Amino acid sequence: MKFRSLEIENFGLFSGTHVVDLTPKSSEKNQPIILIGGKNGAGKTTFLEALRTCLYGRQAFGERLTNKAYMTCLEDRIHRPKDTSKIVKGSRLTLLFDYAIEGVERQYEITRSWRRTNNTQTPVQEQLSILVDGEPLSDIAEPYWGDFIEELVPFGVSELFFFDGEKIKSMAENKTAKASLSTAMKSM
């Protein structure tokens, strides 16, 4: 799998649309690691959360989350401008990547977006879209798209590849991290 870009629109502290190029910038072909650095409050953790939310939706916020709690999490992630007279109605995350299945490399585009509603039971309405080589994913029914993404990039394996420095520190200091690593290794 080769990530190309993550587009973030009105998510957390990201106001407007931001496209983050995720292709390695090395002349060496075997250096597929992307490091994102910045000062505290610059958006590193928000970026990571955006990546996970785009791929995994509800699962990115915890296994035992109810639908209503998940919708509240999404609503909370919609950017809140400092100027309270401006209202942002929704957020959008788009991950573009290449993935080879049976030796055939294809380009995938996963977009997860949500907009505020006037319904207190369902504070946001979420939409998931998957394009394969620019065409809508049609050989898998829409209710199973989350399972399809999970097969491409298993959540447990993602824990080994998408992490922040704070998580590494806590894993090094926490004895229960061994269980988390064990689960991730079994997923792999």
GROMACS .gro file of C-alpha atoms in nm:
model
  188
    1MET     CA    1   0.000   0.000   0.000
    2LYS     CA    2   0.125   0.346  -0.090
    3PHE     CA    3  -0.047   0.649   0.052
    4ARG     CA    4  -0.067   0.945  -0.185
    5SER     CA    5  -0.253   1.214   0.008
    6LEU     CA    6  -0.497   1.297   0.285
    7GLU     CA    7  -0.737   1.583   0.226
    8ILE     CA    8  -0.879   1.737   0.544
    9GLU     CA    9  -1.169   1.980   0.534
   10ASN     CA   10  -1.296   2.155   0.848
   11PHE     CA   11  -1.179   1.882   1.085
   12GLY     CA   12  -1.066   1.975   1.436
   13LEU     CA   13  -0.828   2.269   1.421
   14PHE     CA   14  -0.803   2.247   1.041
   15SER     CA   15  -1.015   2.526   0.894
   16GLY     CA   16  -1.095   2.506   0.525
   17THR     CA   17  -0.936   2.245   0.299
   18HIS     CA   18  -0.582   2.113   0.343
   19VAL     CA   19  -0.415   1.849   0.125
   20VAL     CA   20  -0.123   1.666   0.283
   21ASP     CA   21   0.104   1.492   0.031
   22LEU     CA   22   0.202   1.152   0.173
   23THR     CA   23   0.442   1.033  -0.094
   24PRO     CA   24   0.799   0.980   0.034
   25LYS     CA   25   1.033   1.259  -0.077
   26SER     CA   26   1.348   1.051  -0.100
   27SER     CA   27   1.544   0.957  -0.409
   28GLU     CA   28   1.572   0.611  -0.249
   29LYS     CA   29   1.276   0.390  -0.339
   30ASN     CA   30   1.297   0.185  -0.019
   31GLN     CA   31   1.224   0.465   0.227
   32PRO     CA   32   0.845   0.449   0.267
   33ILE     CA   33   0.825   0.618   0.607
   34ILE     CA   34   0.642   0.946   0.648
   35LEU     CA   35   0.722   1.151   0.958
   36ILE     CA   36   0.506   1.446   1.050
   37GLY     CA   37   0.657   1.692   1.292
   38GLY     CA   38   0.553   2.019   1.444
   39LYS     CA   39   0.514   2.216   1.762
   40ASN     CA   40   0.253   2.137   2.026
   41GLY     CA   41  -0.091   2.235   1.901
   42ALA     CA   42   0.015   2.230   1.535
   43GLY     CA   43  -0.225   1.947   1.445
   44LYS     CA   44  -0.012   1.632   1.443
   45THR     CA   45  -0.252   1.431   1.659
   46THR     CA   46  -0.551   1.577   1.474
   47PHE     CA   47  -0.394   1.466   1.146
   48LEU     CA   48  -0.354   1.113   1.279
   49GLU     CA   49  -0.711   1.114   1.408
   50ALA     CA   50  -0.830   1.233   1.065
   51LEU     CA   51  -0.646   0.947   0.893
   52ARG     CA   52  -0.797   0.689   1.129
   53THR     CA   53  -1.144   0.843   1.113
   54CYS     CA   54  -1.135   0.840   0.734
   55LEU     CA   55  -1.045   0.472   0.725
   56TYR     CA   56  -1.232   0.328   1.022
   57GLY     CA   57  -1.515   0.563   1.117
   58ARG     CA   58  -1.668   0.455   1.448
   59GLN     CA   59  -1.390   0.205   1.520
   60ALA     CA   60  -1.137   0.491   1.529
   61PHE     CA   61  -1.303   0.623   1.847
   62GLY     CA   62  -1.332   0.296   2.036
   63GLU     CA   63  -1.492  -0.045   2.006
   64ARG     CA   64  -1.786   0.002   2.243
   65LEU     CA   65  -1.912   0.332   2.108
   66THR     CA   66  -2.287   0.359   2.052
   67ASN     CA   67  -2.414   0.508   1.728
   68LYS     CA   68  -2.532   0.824   1.908
   69ALA     CA   69  -2.194   0.864   2.084
   70TYR     CA   70  -2.016   0.818   1.750
   71MET     CA   71  -2.233   1.084   1.587
   72THR     CA   72  -2.150   1.316   1.877
   73CYS     CA   73  -1.777   1.245   1.825
   74LEU     CA   74  -1.811   1.338   1.458
   75GLU     CA   75  -2.003   1.655   1.543
   76ASP     CA   76  -1.732   1.749   1.794
   77ARG     CA   77  -1.468   1.712   1.520
   78ILE     CA   78  -1.632   1.970   1.293
   79HIS     CA   79  -1.410   2.279   1.296
   80ARG     CA   80  -1.527   2.562   1.522
   81PRO     CA   81  -1.407   2.899   1.395
   82LYS     CA   82  -1.287   3.156   1.646
   83ASP     CA   83  -1.531   3.395   1.483
   84THR     CA   84  -1.856   3.259   1.626
   85SER     CA   85  -2.062   3.438   1.360
   86LYS     CA   86  -1.926   3.189   1.105
   87ILE     CA   87  -2.086   2.845   1.108
   88VAL     CA   88  -1.919   2.537   0.964
   89LYS     CA   89  -2.181   2.277   0.875
   90GLY     CA   90  -1.965   1.972   0.814
   91SER     CA   91  -1.631   1.799   0.767
   92ARG     CA   92  -1.477   1.583   0.498
   93LEU     CA   93  -1.174   1.351   0.490
   94THR     CA   94  -1.038   1.195   0.172
   95LEU     CA   95  -0.754   0.942   0.166
   96LEU     CA   96  -0.596   0.856  -0.169
   97PHE     CA   97  -0.373   0.548  -0.190
   98ASP     CA   98  -0.249   0.272  -0.420
   99TYR     CA   99  -0.305  -0.091  -0.329
  100ALA     CA  100  -0.214  -0.406  -0.521
  101ILE     CA  101  -0.449  -0.705  -0.518
  102GLU     CA  102  -0.328  -1.019  -0.694
  103GLY     CA  103  -0.046  -0.822  -0.855
  104VAL     CA  104  -0.273  -0.552  -0.997
  105GLU     CA  105  -0.216  -0.207  -0.848
  106ARG     CA  106  -0.523   0.011  -0.825
  107GLN     CA  107  -0.587   0.358  -0.691
  108TYR     CA  108  -0.838   0.389  -0.405
  109GLU     CA  109  -1.007   0.702  -0.281
  110ILE     CA  110  -1.195   0.681   0.048
  111THR     CA  111  -1.403   0.981   0.147
  112ARG     CA  112  -1.585   1.008   0.477
  113SER     CA  113  -1.792   1.320   0.526
  114TRP     CA  114  -2.059   1.436   0.767
  115ARG     CA  115  -2.291   1.734   0.809
  116ARG     CA  116  -2.483   1.868   1.105
  117THR     CA  117  -2.855   1.794   1.118
  118ASN     CA  118  -3.137   1.946   1.321
  119ASN     CA  119  -3.208   1.607   1.481
  120THR     CA  120  -3.093   1.568   1.843
  121GLN     CA  121  -3.095   1.186   1.815
  122THR     CA  122  -2.870   1.196   1.509
  123PRO     CA  123  -2.666   1.520   1.535
  124VAL     CA  124  -2.482   1.451   1.208
  125GLN     CA  125  -2.541   1.258   0.889
  126GLU     CA  126  -2.238   1.061   0.771
  127GLN     CA  127  -2.154   0.952   0.419
  128LEU     CA  128  -1.885   0.708   0.304
  129SER     CA  129  -1.764   0.691  -0.054
  130ILE     CA  130  -1.509   0.456  -0.209
  131LEU     CA  131  -1.370   0.500  -0.559
  132VAL     CA  132  -1.146   0.244  -0.728
  133ASP     CA  133  -0.951   0.383  -1.024
  134GLY     CA  134  -1.192   0.677  -1.028
  135GLU     CA  135  -1.508   0.464  -1.041
  136PRO     CA  136  -1.749   0.397  -0.751
  137LEU     CA  137  -1.687   0.064  -0.577
  138SER     CA  138  -1.965  -0.152  -0.721
  139ASP     CA  139  -1.869  -0.515  -0.661
  140ILE     CA  140  -1.929  -0.484  -0.283
  141ALA     CA  141  -2.260  -0.368  -0.135
  142GLU     CA  142  -2.239  -0.035   0.049
  143PRO     CA  143  -2.324  -0.180   0.394
  144TYR     CA  144  -2.003  -0.388   0.367
  145TRP     CA  145  -1.766  -0.108   0.268
  146GLY     CA  146  -1.631  -0.080   0.623
  147ASP     CA  147  -1.546  -0.451   0.614
  148PHE     CA  148  -1.376  -0.401   0.278
  149ILE     CA  149  -1.157  -0.122   0.420
  150GLU     CA  150  -1.082  -0.338   0.727
  151GLU     CA  151  -0.956  -0.612   0.492
  152LEU     CA  152  -0.731  -0.368   0.306
  153VAL     CA  153  -0.590  -0.207   0.621
  154PRO     CA  154  -0.685  -0.406   0.934
  155PHE     CA  155  -0.742  -0.179   1.233
  156GLY     CA  156  -0.513  -0.388   1.455
  157VAL     CA  157  -0.230  -0.361   1.204
  158SER     CA  158  -0.283   0.012   1.170
  159GLU     CA  159  -0.190   0.043   1.537
  160LEU     CA  160   0.163  -0.065   1.434
  161PHE     CA  161   0.193   0.181   1.146
  162PHE     CA  162  -0.002   0.494   1.245
  163PHE     CA  163   0.110   0.624   1.580
  164ASP     CA  164   0.228   0.934   1.756
  165GLY     CA  165   0.522   0.991   1.986
  166GLU     CA  166   0.296   1.015   2.291
  167LYS     CA  167   0.161   0.666   2.220
  168ILE     CA  168   0.513   0.524   2.188
  169LYS     CA  169   0.605   0.677   2.523
  170SER     CA  170   0.296   0.537   2.693
  171MET     CA  171   0.355   0.193   2.538
  172ALA     CA  172   0.709   0.192   2.668
  173GLU     CA  173   0.593   0.286   3.017
  174ASN     CA  174   0.273   0.079   3.033
  175LYS     CA  175   0.271  -0.295   3.101
  176THR     CA  176  -0.074  -0.337   2.942
  177ALA     CA  177   0.072  -0.219   2.610
  178LYS     CA  178   0.204  -0.572   2.559
  179ALA     CA  179  -0.155  -0.691   2.512
  180SER     CA  180  -0.216  -0.417   2.253
  181LEU     CA  181   0.100  -0.512   2.063
  182SER     CA  182   0.006  -0.879   2.082
  183THR     CA  183  -0.337  -0.807   1.930
  184ALA     CA  184  -0.178  -0.600   1.653
  185MET     CA  185   0.073  -0.873   1.574
  186LYS     CA  186  -0.203  -1.135   1.557
  187SER     CA  187  -0.397  -0.913   1.314
  188MET     CA  188  -0.089  -0.892   1.097
   0.00000   0.00000   0.00000
